[in-house]
Amino acid sequence: MESGPAVFAGAAFTLFGAGLLLWTSVRVRLREPVADGAEQVTAAVLGSVFGAAFLAAGIWAFTRL
């Protein structure tokens, strides 16, 4: 009964974290702004940190199955 929500949460967190890391890396590589109105370095660091955190949370949710 608990595996349904864990799979959904794991998939959502993993996809969002991977997407955020991909978005951040592509924008940094193209030297375009990562976030509108933010400094390039600050936005890249925060995007990477939160992307990795969401990815780790998704992997953690999958281990709870």
PDB file of C-alpha atoms in Angstrom:
ATOM      1  CA  MET A   1       0.000   0.000   0.000  1.00  0.00           C
ATOM      2  CA  GLU A   2       2.859   2.404   0.687  1.00  0.00           C
ATOM      3  CA  SER A   3       4.753   1.617  -2.508  1.00  0.00           C
ATOM      4  CA  GLY A   4       2.446   3.654  -4.781  1.00  0.00           C
ATOM      5  CA  PRO A   5       3.166   7.045  -3.201  1.00  0.00           C
ATOM      6  CA  ALA A   6       6.867   6.190  -2.848  1.00  0.00           C
ATOM      7  CA  VAL A   7       7.140   5.380  -6.547  1.00  0.00           C
ATOM      8  CA  PHE A   8       5.321   8.585  -7.503  1.00  0.00           C
ATOM      9  CA  ALA A   9       7.434  10.740  -5.179  1.00  0.00           C
ATOM     10  CA  GLY A  10      10.637   9.042  -6.297  1.00  0.00           C
ATOM     11  CA  ALA A  11       9.792   9.532  -9.968  1.00  0.00           C
ATOM     12  CA  ALA A  12       8.784  13.174  -9.474  1.00  0.00           C
ATOM     13  CA  PHE A  13      11.861  14.087  -7.448  1.00  0.00           C
ATOM     14  CA  THR A  14      14.237  12.191  -9.726  1.00  0.00           C
ATOM     15  CA  LEU A  15      12.842  13.678 -12.935  1.00  0.00           C
ATOM     16  CA  PHE A  16      12.792  17.208 -11.519  1.00  0.00           C
ATOM     17  CA  GLY A  17      16.323  16.925 -10.126  1.00  0.00           C
ATOM     18  CA  ALA A  18      17.712  15.495 -13.360  1.00  0.00           C
ATOM     19  CA  GLY A  19      15.895  18.131 -15.397  1.00  0.00           C
ATOM     20  CA  LEU A  20      17.200  20.941 -13.204  1.00  0.00           C
ATOM     21  CA  LEU A  21      20.772  19.646 -13.453  1.00  0.00           C
ATOM     22  CA  LEU A  22      20.440  19.304 -17.229  1.00  0.00           C
ATOM     23  CA  TRP A  23      18.948  22.799 -17.577  1.00  0.00           C
ATOM     24  CA  THR A  24      21.662  24.344 -15.421  1.00  0.00           C
ATOM     25  CA  SER A  25      24.519  22.601 -17.219  1.00  0.00           C
ATOM     26  CA  VAL A  26      23.247  23.506 -20.698  1.00  0.00           C
ATOM     27  CA  ARG A  27      22.676  27.163 -19.769  1.00  0.00           C
ATOM     28  CA  VAL A  28      26.132  27.433 -18.156  1.00  0.00           C
ATOM     29  CA  ARG A  29      27.817  25.772 -21.133  1.00  0.00           C
ATOM     30  CA  LEU A  30      26.108  28.209 -23.530  1.00  0.00           C
ATOM     31  CA  ARG A  31      26.982  31.115 -21.207  1.00  0.00           C
ATOM     32  CA  GLU A  32      23.350  32.153 -20.995  1.00  0.00           C
ATOM     33  CA  PRO A  33      21.582  33.195 -17.783  1.00  0.00           C
ATOM     34  CA  VAL A  34      20.385  30.306 -15.645  1.00  0.00           C
ATOM     35  CA  ALA A  35      17.769  32.426 -13.853  1.00  0.00           C
ATOM     36  CA  ASP A  36      16.368  35.774 -14.908  1.00  0.00           C
ATOM     37  CA  GLY A  37      17.699  38.617 -12.791  1.00  0.00           C
ATOM     38  CA  ALA A  38      20.261  36.564 -10.863  1.00  0.00           C
ATOM     39  CA  GLU A  39      24.025  36.471 -11.084  1.00  0.00           C
ATOM     40  CA  GLN A  40      25.369  33.663 -13.281  1.00  0.00           C
ATOM     41  CA  VAL A  41      27.573  32.046 -10.625  1.00  0.00           C
ATOM     42  CA  THR A  42      24.980  32.226  -7.850  1.00  0.00           C
ATOM     43  CA  ALA A  43      22.218  30.804 -10.040  1.00  0.00           C
ATOM     44  CA  ALA A  44      24.480  28.020 -11.342  1.00  0.00           C
ATOM     45  CA  VAL A  45      25.583  26.995  -7.844  1.00  0.00           C
ATOM     46  CA  LEU A  46      22.078  27.055  -6.400  1.00  0.00           C
ATOM     47  CA  GLY A  47      20.645  25.240  -9.414  1.00  0.00           C
ATOM     48  CA  SER A  48      23.276  22.533  -9.118  1.00  0.00           C
ATOM     49  CA  VAL A  49      22.841  22.143  -5.366  1.00  0.00           C
ATOM     50  CA  PHE A  50      19.051  21.925  -5.534  1.00  0.00           C
ATOM     51  CA  GLY A  51      19.160  19.642  -8.580  1.00  0.00           C
ATOM     52  CA  ALA A  52      21.469  17.253  -6.771  1.00  0.00           C
ATOM     53  CA  ALA A  53      19.315  17.442  -3.628  1.00  0.00           C
ATOM     54  CA  PHE A  54      16.128  16.592  -5.537  1.00  0.00           C
ATOM     55  CA  LEU A  55      17.898  13.789  -7.368  1.00  0.00           C
ATOM     56  CA  ALA A  56      19.153  12.379  -4.056  1.00  0.00           C
ATOM     57  CA  ALA A  57      15.657  12.672  -2.550  1.00  0.00           C
ATOM     58  CA  GLY A  58      14.216  10.739  -5.482  1.00  0.00           C
ATOM     59  CA  ILE A  59      16.795   7.997  -5.150  1.00  0.00           C
ATOM     60  CA  TRP A  60      16.152   7.863  -1.410  1.00  0.00           C
ATOM     61  CA  ALA A  61      12.400   7.496  -2.042  1.00  0.00           C
ATOM     62  CA  PHE A  62      13.077   4.565  -4.385  1.00  0.00           C
ATOM     63  CA  THR A  63      15.108   2.838  -1.660  1.00  0.00           C
ATOM     64  CA  ARG A  64      12.084   3.020   0.669  1.00  0.00           C
ATOM     65  CA  LEU A  65      10.080   0.574  -1.472  1.00  0.00           C
TER      66      LEU A  65
END
